[in-house]
XYZ file of C-alpha atoms in Angstrom:
783
model
C -0.118 -0.016 -0.010
C 2.780 2.449 0.891
C 4.560 1.615 -2.241
C 1.368 2.343 -4.214
C 1.049 5.733 -2.170
C 4.671 6.717 -3.369
C 4.062 5.703 -6.869
C 0.724 7.792 -7.013
C 2.484 10.719 -5.570
C 5.293 10.562 -8.077
C 2.771 10.291 -11.054
C 0.941 13.370 -9.779
C 4.194 15.481 -9.391
C 5.285 14.457 -13.086
C 1.708 14.941 -14.355
C 1.347 18.427 -12.886
C 4.896 19.829 -13.375
C 4.091 23.433 -12.994
C 2.093 23.099 -9.809
C 4.770 20.655 -8.408
C 7.595 23.098 -9.209
C 5.638 25.992 -7.428
C 5.112 23.814 -4.227
C 8.684 22.426 -4.228
C 10.214 25.815 -4.895
C 8.191 27.572 -2.330
C 8.778 25.123 0.453
C 12.483 24.741 -0.455
C 12.949 28.754 -0.298
C 10.989 28.853 2.816
C 12.829 26.012 4.564
C 16.204 27.450 3.546
C 15.303 30.868 4.935
C 14.150 29.262 8.332
C 17.261 27.034 8.401
C 19.666 30.080 7.931
C 17.906 32.005 10.601
C 17.772 28.960 12.906
C 21.308 28.510 12.504
C 21.959 32.344 13.093
C 19.751 32.201 16.289
C 21.264 29.031 17.687
C 24.827 30.634 17.290
C 23.622 33.721 19.109
C 22.022 31.811 22.014
C 25.349 29.714 22.301
C 27.335 32.551 23.455
C 29.399 31.768 26.557
C 27.602 28.487 27.082
C 30.660 26.575 26.651
C 32.240 27.991 29.961
C 31.746 25.242 32.681
C 30.935 27.941 35.312
C 28.835 30.225 33.100
C 25.656 29.785 35.084
C 27.373 31.062 38.279
C 29.139 34.145 36.660
C 27.650 37.731 36.761
C 28.477 41.096 35.757
C 28.271 44.020 38.486
C 25.929 46.641 37.455
C 24.947 49.751 39.297
C 22.183 52.141 38.831
C 22.589 55.695 40.187
C 19.567 57.897 40.878
C 19.621 61.536 40.122
C 17.197 64.482 39.739
C 17.757 64.111 35.972
C 16.837 60.352 36.073
C 18.488 57.120 36.699
C 21.942 56.063 35.192
C 22.696 52.459 34.756
C 26.379 51.536 34.016
C 28.580 48.444 34.124
C 31.524 50.798 35.187
C 32.729 50.153 38.666
C 35.605 51.377 40.986
C 38.806 49.364 40.685
C 38.823 47.714 44.204
C 35.238 46.555 44.238
C 35.904 42.972 43.135
C 38.625 42.402 45.856
C 36.317 43.701 48.657
C 33.260 41.802 47.671
C 35.184 38.579 47.611
C 36.809 39.222 50.896
C 33.602 40.404 52.585
C 31.153 37.971 51.202
C 31.522 34.280 51.464
C 28.677 33.846 48.877
C 31.157 35.230 46.300
C 33.527 32.531 45.426
C 35.761 34.494 43.029
C 35.959 37.674 41.220
C 38.028 39.782 38.907
C 38.375 43.289 37.444
C 38.487 43.930 33.771
C 39.764 47.047 31.564
C 41.279 47.506 28.105
C 43.696 49.952 26.435
C 42.760 50.416 22.596
C 45.370 50.966 20.030
C 48.478 50.362 22.055
C 51.585 49.654 19.975
C 53.287 46.209 20.463
C 56.800 45.676 19.062
C 59.052 42.672 18.845
C 62.382 43.346 16.777
C 61.247 45.232 13.540
C 57.736 44.000 13.974
C 55.249 46.911 15.212
C 51.488 46.658 15.248
C 48.667 48.626 16.765
C 46.852 45.987 19.131
C 44.100 46.245 21.678
C 45.362 45.241 25.155
C 43.020 43.692 27.705
C 43.882 43.809 31.481
C 42.343 41.303 34.118
C 43.010 39.997 37.493
C 44.064 36.351 37.835
C 40.555 35.274 38.584
C 39.814 35.548 34.734
C 41.819 32.396 34.331
C 39.906 30.736 37.250
C 36.500 31.678 36.236
C 36.550 31.052 32.639
C 37.635 28.120 30.353
C 40.687 28.962 28.218
C 42.856 26.143 26.504
C 46.431 26.809 27.770
C 48.894 25.473 24.978
C 51.939 26.507 27.272
C 52.248 28.329 30.518
C 50.202 27.782 33.815
C 46.999 29.775 34.435
C 47.854 29.731 38.128
C 51.097 31.515 37.682
C 50.572 33.426 34.528
C 50.085 36.798 36.189
C 52.569 36.508 39.197
C 54.563 39.276 37.796
C 53.095 42.694 36.844
C 54.772 42.635 33.568
C 53.413 39.251 32.329
C 51.391 38.831 29.298
C 49.075 35.977 28.100
C 48.700 35.827 24.341
C 46.780 33.585 21.674
C 48.188 31.176 19.361
C 47.335 33.423 16.499
C 49.465 36.249 18.142
C 52.201 33.793 18.930
C 52.509 33.090 15.219
C 52.156 36.602 14.135
C 54.946 37.944 16.300
C 57.068 34.863 16.761
C 56.646 32.409 13.679
C 57.813 29.011 14.401
C 59.240 29.885 17.807
C 58.247 29.292 21.367
C 56.939 32.752 22.552
C 57.114 31.942 26.368
C 59.914 34.025 28.015
C 60.085 36.551 25.071
C 59.590 40.221 25.712
C 57.097 42.302 23.904
C 57.291 46.239 24.190
C 54.255 48.259 24.583
C 54.077 51.857 23.504
C 57.911 52.036 23.262
C 57.999 52.209 27.049
C 57.069 48.874 28.945
C 58.296 45.564 28.405
C 56.023 42.586 28.927
C 57.179 38.808 29.225
C 54.993 36.208 27.445
C 54.083 33.806 30.210
C 51.494 31.690 28.620
C 49.777 31.061 25.158
C 46.154 29.986 24.854
C 44.182 28.662 21.899
C 42.351 31.284 19.945
C 39.220 32.171 21.843
C 35.952 31.028 20.248
C 33.968 33.218 18.103
C 30.955 32.919 20.249
C 32.744 34.234 23.424
C 31.984 37.497 24.985
C 35.581 37.602 26.321
C 37.697 37.724 23.308
C 41.134 38.930 23.632
C 44.535 38.616 21.672
C 46.667 39.988 24.668
C 46.083 40.240 28.319
C 48.188 41.667 31.134
C 47.484 42.065 34.932
C 44.850 44.636 35.971
C 47.108 46.212 38.423
C 49.426 47.470 35.916
C 47.064 50.307 35.664
C 48.614 51.768 38.879
C 52.004 51.915 37.262
C 50.458 54.244 34.552
C 48.753 56.419 37.029
C 45.440 54.934 37.644
C 43.976 55.171 41.251
C 42.618 51.736 41.883
C 41.806 52.336 45.636
C 39.107 54.837 45.307
C 35.231 54.436 45.502
C 33.360 56.983 43.404
C 35.557 56.755 40.498
C 33.883 54.284 38.165
C 36.010 53.328 35.121
C 36.412 49.616 34.963
C 34.453 46.409 34.948
C 33.858 43.705 37.712
C 32.886 40.026 37.192
C 32.085 37.631 40.184
C 31.425 33.843 40.572
C 28.833 32.837 43.105
C 29.398 29.762 45.271
C 27.569 26.631 44.631
C 24.047 26.792 45.816
C 23.935 30.589 46.188
C 21.266 32.270 44.204
C 21.590 35.838 42.447
C 18.705 37.225 44.306
C 20.153 36.142 47.842
C 23.378 37.764 46.873
C 21.873 40.877 45.693
C 19.868 41.557 48.902
C 23.231 41.270 50.885
C 25.316 43.549 48.615
C 22.895 46.013 47.333
C 23.947 48.644 49.572
C 27.572 48.115 49.315
C 28.538 50.962 47.176
C 26.225 53.372 49.268
C 28.111 52.214 52.369
C 31.588 52.730 50.918
C 30.623 55.900 49.272
C 29.412 57.844 52.370
C 32.900 59.625 52.644
C 32.679 60.404 48.926
C 29.269 62.087 49.799
C 27.423 59.724 47.285
C 24.285 58.058 47.952
C 21.140 56.628 46.011
C 23.065 53.876 44.487
C 21.894 50.252 43.775
C 24.207 47.383 42.890
C 22.930 44.474 41.100
C 23.930 41.324 39.060
C 23.685 40.628 35.422
C 23.990 37.078 34.417
C 26.978 36.388 32.428
C 24.965 34.247 29.896
C 22.924 37.182 29.044
C 25.704 39.739 28.351
C 25.806 39.026 24.767
C 22.063 39.466 24.088
C 20.711 41.569 26.946
C 21.692 45.227 27.373
C 21.751 46.175 31.086
C 19.556 49.228 29.995
C 16.918 47.089 28.210
C 16.804 45.614 24.861
C 19.856 44.594 23.035
C 20.515 41.999 20.487
C 17.816 39.685 21.835
C 15.499 41.887 19.880
C 16.899 40.949 16.735
C 16.685 37.275 17.748
C 13.048 37.782 18.272
C 12.398 39.602 14.950
C 14.296 37.175 12.734
C 12.655 34.335 14.431
C 9.320 35.671 13.829
C 10.483 36.193 10.144
C 11.543 32.622 10.019
C 8.036 31.541 11.103
C 6.084 33.946 8.745
C 8.268 32.578 5.819
C 7.634 29.087 6.746
C 3.827 29.836 7.456
C 3.550 31.422 3.826
C 5.246 28.545 2.123
C 2.979 26.092 3.998
C -0.078 28.214 2.941
C 0.906 28.086 -0.647
C 0.890 24.184 -0.512
C -2.520 24.137 1.297
C -4.054 26.452 -1.147
C -2.897 24.875 -4.377
C -3.609 21.197 -2.907
C -7.245 22.198 -1.910
C -7.845 24.316 -5.141
C -6.900 21.411 -7.450
C -8.935 18.930 -5.436
C -11.333 18.240 -8.320
C -8.489 16.739 -10.215
C -8.207 13.985 -7.717
C -11.787 13.798 -6.701
C -12.653 10.550 -8.784
C -9.462 8.893 -7.603
C -10.497 9.423 -3.954
C -14.024 8.168 -4.736
C -12.841 5.090 -6.286
C -10.504 4.340 -3.425
C -13.224 4.568 -0.996
C -15.564 2.466 -3.156
C -12.872 -0.257 -3.211
C -12.709 -0.051 0.701
C -10.077 2.588 1.504
C -10.837 4.171 4.821
C -10.720 7.870 5.618
C -7.610 7.255 7.884
C -5.977 5.613 4.673
C -6.780 8.543 2.542
C -5.290 11.014 5.080
C -2.190 8.976 5.337
C -1.898 9.056 1.401
C -2.222 12.663 1.127
C 0.064 13.238 4.257
C 2.427 10.862 2.221
C 2.211 13.250 -0.737
C 2.871 16.138 1.337
C 5.865 14.796 3.250
C 7.435 13.503 -0.088
C 7.153 16.808 -1.707
C 8.374 18.436 1.485
C 11.559 16.125 1.581
C 12.347 16.762 -1.992
C 12.020 20.433 -1.216
C 14.267 19.889 1.896
C 17.030 18.429 -0.273
C 16.946 21.607 -2.294
C 16.715 23.753 0.752
C 19.841 22.187 2.338
C 21.716 22.940 -1.159
C 20.335 26.505 -1.135
C 21.682 26.886 2.522
C 25.353 25.722 1.574
C 25.277 28.114 -1.472
C 23.843 31.192 0.319
C 25.712 30.625 3.719
C 28.982 32.509 2.651
C 26.824 35.695 1.458
C 24.608 35.372 4.702
C 27.882 35.271 6.848
C 29.100 38.329 5.222
C 25.766 40.192 5.696
C 25.518 39.146 9.364
C 29.086 39.574 9.978
C 29.255 36.055 11.424
C 31.216 32.804 10.980
C 28.314 30.410 10.847
C 28.829 26.840 9.312
C 26.406 24.295 8.135
C 27.739 20.707 7.774
C 25.402 18.186 6.289
C 27.178 15.307 7.949
C 26.771 16.908 11.380
C 24.152 14.828 13.272
C 22.511 17.841 14.862
C 22.097 19.460 11.348
C 20.557 16.132 10.126
C 18.187 16.257 12.876
C 17.256 19.963 12.245
C 16.554 19.144 8.607
C 14.438 16.039 9.390
C 12.570 17.777 12.198
C 11.889 20.772 9.941
C 10.778 18.684 7.046
C 8.403 16.487 9.121
C 6.940 19.614 10.875
C 6.455 21.391 7.464
C 5.271 18.278 5.727
C 2.611 17.772 8.503
C 1.695 21.345 8.709
C 1.292 21.928 5.040
C -0.354 18.632 4.236
C -2.901 18.301 7.279
C -5.709 20.666 6.101
C -5.656 19.129 2.448
C -5.640 15.738 3.828
C -8.490 16.270 6.108
C -10.280 18.120 3.295
C -9.836 15.755 0.404
C -10.563 12.557 2.577
C -13.907 14.105 3.390
C -15.381 13.661 -0.193
C -18.496 11.577 -0.509
C -17.483 8.995 -2.879
C -20.942 8.813 -4.740
C -21.031 12.747 -5.272
C -17.383 12.664 -6.865
C -18.149 9.934 -9.212
C -21.169 11.521 -10.354
C -19.497 15.095 -10.962
C -15.982 16.053 -11.510
C -16.037 19.396 -9.668
C -16.091 18.902 -5.856
C -15.458 22.605 -5.077
C -17.623 23.860 -2.408
C -17.983 27.367 -0.836
C -16.428 25.953 2.442
C -12.979 25.097 0.681
C -13.273 28.340 -1.503
C -13.794 30.498 1.585
C -10.829 28.704 3.438
C -8.505 29.300 0.645
C -9.602 33.202 0.672
C -8.801 33.274 4.406
C -5.358 31.750 3.670
C -4.513 34.209 0.938
C -5.611 37.152 3.235
C -3.575 35.637 6.023
C -0.349 35.116 3.820
C -0.705 38.447 2.232
C -1.318 40.234 5.707
C 2.137 38.799 6.716
C 3.618 40.011 3.451
C 2.349 43.476 3.985
C 3.586 43.657 7.574
C 7.059 42.557 6.493
C 6.897 45.346 3.705
C 5.826 47.975 6.252
C 8.590 46.883 8.748
C 11.240 46.871 6.033
C 10.410 50.497 4.985
C 10.267 51.662 8.681
C 13.518 49.695 9.802
C 15.322 51.077 6.662
C 14.176 54.641 7.433
C 15.140 54.322 10.913
C 18.625 53.343 9.899
C 18.938 56.073 7.507
C 17.647 58.438 10.055
C 20.320 57.539 12.593
C 23.084 57.686 10.162
C 22.057 60.955 8.638
C 20.787 62.862 11.564
C 22.402 66.266 12.189
C 24.722 65.599 15.363
C 25.463 69.183 15.878
C 28.792 68.728 14.672
C 30.392 68.010 11.425
C 32.278 64.706 11.124
C 32.795 64.708 7.452
C 36.292 65.116 5.959
C 37.741 64.704 9.710
C 40.220 61.860 10.328
C 41.418 60.893 13.835
C 44.659 59.205 14.992
C 44.986 57.633 18.492
C 47.906 58.847 20.493
C 49.662 56.188 22.651
C 52.813 56.292 24.550
C 55.184 59.282 24.256
C 53.244 60.263 21.061
C 51.377 62.805 23.216
C 54.797 64.692 24.026
C 55.240 65.276 20.287
C 51.671 66.633 19.821
C 52.560 70.369 19.519
C 55.308 69.694 16.915
C 53.052 67.366 14.823
C 50.364 70.083 14.833
C 52.990 72.585 13.766
C 53.927 70.437 10.770
C 50.432 69.364 9.847
C 49.176 73.088 9.732
C 51.715 73.674 7.142
C 50.017 71.547 4.739
C 47.511 73.685 2.806
C 44.803 71.059 2.584
C 44.585 70.771 6.515
C 42.051 73.180 7.918
C 42.512 72.336 11.494
C 44.075 70.134 14.153
C 42.890 69.353 17.607
C 42.985 66.779 20.177
C 40.598 65.224 22.844
C 40.267 62.497 25.415
C 37.684 60.562 23.273
C 35.774 60.806 20.072
C 33.054 63.531 20.038
C 30.187 60.869 20.032
C 31.612 58.713 22.752
C 32.051 61.170 25.637
C 30.998 58.732 28.435
C 32.298 60.280 31.524
C 30.119 61.951 33.989
C 29.761 63.168 37.576
C 27.295 64.662 39.869
C 30.030 66.465 41.774
C 29.557 69.878 40.010
C 28.651 72.875 42.112
C 27.467 76.236 40.351
C 26.425 79.679 41.257
C 23.026 79.848 42.639
C 22.603 76.138 42.732
C 19.461 74.593 44.468
C 20.899 72.202 46.917
C 18.391 69.532 46.043
C 19.409 69.743 42.400
C 21.973 66.722 41.890
C 22.535 66.915 38.367
C 24.665 64.370 36.480
C 26.870 66.177 34.072
C 29.069 64.753 31.280
C 32.452 65.833 30.814
C 35.204 65.696 28.345
C 38.679 66.926 27.670
C 39.589 68.950 24.625
C 42.376 71.236 23.222
C 42.482 74.371 21.214
C 40.715 74.382 17.819
C 38.333 71.738 18.929
C 35.437 74.188 17.832
C 37.037 74.671 14.329
C 37.646 71.018 13.632
C 34.105 69.979 14.499
C 32.412 73.197 13.475
C 30.665 73.727 16.763
C 27.992 76.552 16.992
C 27.777 78.719 20.185
C 24.726 80.189 21.637
C 26.839 82.559 23.775
C 30.590 83.307 24.355
C 33.347 81.335 22.666
C 35.687 78.139 22.841
C 39.313 78.223 24.447
C 41.562 80.648 22.756
C 45.221 81.076 22.836
C 44.575 84.876 22.909
C 43.138 84.631 26.345
C 45.783 83.398 28.889
C 43.278 82.717 31.561
C 41.300 80.291 29.493
C 43.421 77.235 30.047
C 43.379 77.630 33.947
C 39.970 79.320 34.685
C 37.662 78.787 31.746
C 35.111 76.151 30.966
C 32.743 75.528 28.253
C 29.261 74.170 28.725
C 26.353 73.036 26.427
C 22.770 74.530 26.210
C 21.430 71.350 28.316
C 23.769 72.208 31.188
C 22.596 75.992 31.373
C 19.062 74.892 31.165
C 19.367 72.184 33.864
C 20.933 74.642 36.070
C 18.288 77.197 35.391
C 21.075 79.796 34.738
C 20.498 83.053 33.242
C 23.366 84.941 31.515
C 25.831 82.067 32.270
C 28.979 83.553 30.611
C 31.219 84.693 33.509
C 29.411 82.712 36.198
C 31.400 79.957 38.098
C 31.268 76.248 38.002
C 33.189 74.095 40.520
C 34.274 70.566 40.913
C 35.892 69.538 44.209
C 38.557 72.340 44.902
C 38.630 73.404 41.126
C 36.606 76.495 40.052
C 36.134 77.621 36.514
C 34.452 80.522 34.829
C 31.993 79.933 32.113
C 33.471 81.294 28.954
C 31.068 79.791 26.208
C 27.895 77.913 25.658
C 27.854 75.389 22.974
C 24.625 74.499 20.951
C 23.617 71.007 22.029
C 25.204 68.023 20.002
C 24.933 64.369 20.353
C 28.040 63.391 22.311
C 26.537 59.757 22.748
C 24.706 57.528 20.361
C 21.003 58.364 19.458
C 19.803 55.782 21.974
C 20.499 58.472 24.564
C 19.015 61.759 25.012
C 21.295 64.836 24.806
C 22.180 65.606 28.451
C 24.354 68.367 30.216
C 28.018 68.411 28.994
C 31.039 70.502 29.896
C 34.401 70.538 27.959
C 37.563 71.225 29.958
C 40.780 72.289 28.427
C 43.517 69.916 29.148
C 47.237 69.431 27.923
C 48.176 66.766 25.478
C 49.138 64.142 28.103
C 45.514 63.819 29.311
C 44.165 63.339 25.712
C 44.268 60.218 23.391
C 43.077 61.307 19.922
C 44.275 63.833 17.367
C 41.457 64.984 15.005
C 42.406 66.703 11.617
C 39.970 68.450 9.308
C 40.881 67.966 5.493
C 39.782 70.720 3.377
C 41.275 69.848 -0.028
C 39.808 67.791 -2.759
C 42.389 65.111 -2.561
C 42.186 63.447 0.798
C 44.515 60.406 -0.168
C 47.398 62.679 -0.816
C 46.698 64.853 2.469
C 46.521 61.675 4.557
C 49.899 60.474 2.867
C 51.492 63.816 3.896
C 50.090 63.325 7.374
C 51.597 59.932 7.511
C 55.048 61.183 6.368
C 55.103 63.828 9.260
C 53.923 61.061 11.910
C 56.480 58.511 10.827
C 59.303 61.270 10.934
C 58.217 62.471 14.412
C 57.175 59.173 15.778
C 59.166 56.315 14.270
C 58.280 53.766 16.878
C 54.683 54.079 16.491
C 52.938 52.677 13.216
C 50.542 55.199 11.578
C 46.861 54.424 11.512
C 43.781 56.674 10.888
C 40.221 56.397 10.300
C 37.531 59.043 9.028
C 35.357 60.292 11.853
C 32.001 59.655 9.905
C 33.059 56.176 9.088
C 33.544 55.488 12.777
C 30.144 56.951 13.727
C 28.452 54.567 11.203
C 29.992 51.860 13.145
C 27.912 52.813 16.214
C 24.820 51.289 14.357
C 26.331 48.425 12.636
C 23.895 46.191 14.581
C 21.000 48.086 13.221
C 22.443 48.307 9.570
C 22.835 44.486 9.632
C 19.388 44.099 10.936
C 18.038 46.341 8.165
C 19.932 44.422 5.223
C 18.922 40.986 6.566
C 15.184 42.121 7.016
C 15.098 43.530 3.371
C 16.393 40.258 1.866
C 14.206 37.981 3.889
C 11.165 40.172 3.497
C 11.784 39.985 -0.411
C 11.955 36.244 -0.271
C 8.614 36.125 1.955
C 6.886 38.208 -0.731
C 8.493 36.175 -3.531
C 7.014 33.001 -2.008
C 3.519 34.549 -1.588
C 3.730 35.399 -5.370
C 4.510 31.860 -6.224
C 1.299 30.783 -4.499
C -0.750 33.627 -6.019
C 0.617 32.632 -9.419
C -0.306 28.986 -9.019
C -3.866 29.978 -7.691
C -4.211 32.406 -10.540
C -3.252 29.690 -13.148
C -5.643 27.318 -11.703
C -8.483 29.724 -11.676
C -7.901 30.648 -15.259
C -7.863 26.934 -16.105
C -11.127 26.429 -14.301
C -12.784 29.241 -16.127
C -11.386 28.592 -19.650
C -14.650 27.706 -21.128
C -16.357 30.710 -19.441
C -13.673 33.007 -20.913
C -14.215 31.452 -24.311
C -17.927 32.139 -24.226
C -17.425 35.738 -22.898
C -15.108 36.370 -25.772
C -17.458 35.049 -28.294
C -20.169 37.561 -27.067
C -17.698 40.459 -27.522
C -15.862 40.737 -24.263
C -12.718 42.692 -24.481
C -9.208 41.514 -23.276
C -9.200 44.165 -20.451
C -12.562 43.038 -19.355
C -11.389 39.476 -19.167
C -8.357 40.423 -17.374
C -10.407 42.492 -14.820
C -12.760 39.670 -14.223
C -9.929 37.228 -13.311
C -7.930 39.781 -11.201
C -10.823 41.540 -9.243
C -11.326 38.750 -6.496
C -7.672 38.512 -5.830
C -7.307 42.418 -5.453
C -10.192 42.301 -3.060
C -8.376 39.904 -0.864
C -5.107 41.801 -0.957
C -6.923 44.901 0.094
C -8.534 42.990 2.970
C -5.191 41.862 3.878
C -3.776 45.586 4.027
C -6.770 46.453 6.325
C -5.642 43.713 8.710
C -2.058 44.121 8.416
C -1.726 48.181 8.659
C -3.044 48.291 12.230
C -1.011 45.412 13.526
C 2.265 46.699 11.863
C 1.540 50.287 13.151
C 1.345 48.895 16.897
C 4.257 46.652 16.940
C 6.561 49.054 15.047
C 5.555 51.808 17.465
C 6.627 49.568 20.373
C 10.008 48.952 18.638
C 10.642 52.589 17.966
C 10.119 53.391 21.517
C 13.401 51.763 22.206
C 15.078 54.830 20.524
C 15.296 58.147 22.116
C 15.303 59.778 18.497
C 13.329 57.874 15.919
C 11.162 58.261 12.817
C 7.483 59.029 12.839
C 5.296 56.282 11.355
C 3.857 58.532 8.792
C 0.902 57.834 6.406
C 3.152 57.420 3.487
C 4.691 54.295 4.920
C 1.512 52.544 4.870
C 0.336 54.174 1.601
C 3.755 52.808 -0.162
C 3.194 49.298 1.468
C -0.498 49.252 0.350
C 0.422 50.234 -3.256
C 3.215 47.942 -3.514
C 1.197 44.898 -2.306
C -1.514 45.697 -4.963
C 1.060 46.192 -7.750
C 2.873 43.108 -6.661
C -0.259 40.834 -6.607
C -1.553 42.412 -9.785
C 1.741 41.799 -11.652
C 1.749 38.268 -10.467
C -1.942 37.428 -11.389
C -2.051 39.500 -14.643
C 0.333 37.147 -16.415
C -2.165 34.454 -16.221
C -5.082 36.609 -16.776
C -3.654 38.152 -19.915
C -2.554 34.629 -21.148
C -6.086 33.250 -20.610
C -7.726 36.376 -22.168
C -5.628 36.013 -25.327
C -6.671 32.254 -25.902
C -8.642 31.371 -28.952
C -12.276 31.387 -27.924
C -12.874 28.168 -30.138
C -10.231 26.273 -28.433
C -11.318 27.675 -24.885
C -14.930 26.541 -25.567
C -13.633 23.042 -26.775
C -11.332 22.744 -23.802
C -13.699 20.644 -21.751
């Protein structure tokens, strides 16, 4: 019997090649999309799970409360890990973590810019690193020890044993390689190439023994049997108690699970939203493909009605009929599954590039085989369930008397499926437009500063000592409009404090104010605008000692009238306000503009040179800058980036989501159109004789086309009526995650409506025009 079912299925596939192609193609593309998304989601969810102790590891987070609102940060004072470990037996281990970006490491003639990580020895006790050489217990016994990966060992010491060799950092400090570890997995939050002891920070001037100065990151491991909630209840006031001498209060300390670090932001949201969004798309695409199968199977029921009637007459039970049609569905699905696996292998390199990932899909991997079989089985049963139940319900006497078993119930169900299918497609069209617009909005929004044609160069080691000499040389180049320095890029000013006092301050006004450090010409290079006063100028000798520049938000939150000339104080240091800048976005657009002050500082307290290029040949200008740099700083390799390009990197995650969304939305709509094409072809075939008669009595080709397309157009309009409110609600919730976002204007929904109608009409019109052009004599003879 089973053999007979398979033979019957194969005959039907070969007999109705067009419909079989549409079913197989739709299912194959749908499953391929779903597999790609499933592999990506599984990869994202796997982050840090390979660590044996991952479930007991946490990152320390604090929330500080001010009159301007709460601030949640992962930055901690440098001694907190040690204190918590000593004071709370519930905490089994802990370590502090920090990094130095863009340091220069050299060995012999080799010099490279590298990011250096810094940690306490607890890092190697709490995390699983595969040591090739060296001992994790003693790797950081010396302050100038260094642990490197095997990739870096090959880069600096090819073919040699690196242990015991010295790497020089910033042409100032020597570090001895004490251990080599395997390259850290791609799905690890803690990835580094070089790691040195955290306490080295004291040697370069950091005060690690002070509460109230939050610049570092702290991680703890809870003892066995200890819960996160119980520990939080004990340490919640730890910082408050320690900070009383620093005159700080209203601070809560809490624990963020290490396994959630990759996907969940401590401020809410994070990459988990992308996981949810793409998972929903995978379900949508698979549903659309299954709906195609259901629609075409039930629509073509009349073609197999007599077969079903005969099977029932000779004794086949309804269960056997259901089994037969599920067999049909599963066989088609597993054929589609083979093609979907081939598509995944072909598309995966492009998807990896798009998603900036390193995903793999090995067909010989048992896990992937199970994914394919499970997805194929689920899809086959879902797609074939209704057609099997519907077709097995035919009355054998009725179907043997008349060929057409179509009824209002099955027709209504097909219409419902088409509406549901296109509702999903319209939601995806609207979401794609909104996501792309939000992406464009964030990248093109006026920041209040000009980042175009500005390059930046990191200053490390004694490069800072040569700043004035470099600036003098740079400014001799006609195509350079300005040179300045700062302690951070202008859209990454993350330091803040509530310690500022000001003239006529309300004692209850504990305002959190951001602060950054800058040198002369900062305003010219970034083209800052001023509401009052000016920036620091060499023409005024007192600017560097007594002057300070604030933004509009600072003046507004201080409720200060005529601010220029009034004083502002932090600790024992008092300045006079010399200028009020127009507000600019000094943090990503997920943050609202808040108070900011810029303090003049000498080169040794800054980290970055910024240069505005005015000429039309930036490559030549950069080459001249490099020549000056290499002449003055021969020990430090030259490396620069454009400021606007770096700004775009802030939204790399959103950009990837927008690109991925566009492609998958297109594929979902394409699958919907495949199904619509199949239905339109079937409906035209069913009405061939009617079309011939109408043409004989003078019906025009446009009238015939309108006849065949109006029912589908009505369904697409209903789909829009359902989809638009749903899309408006869910996209509104998504946009609430951004402090600055687009409006869901009417044109987004009008464009989606017009596109869906146009796509559906173009899909249907091919079959409609083809049917309308048929010779009426042949059409009448068709039956």
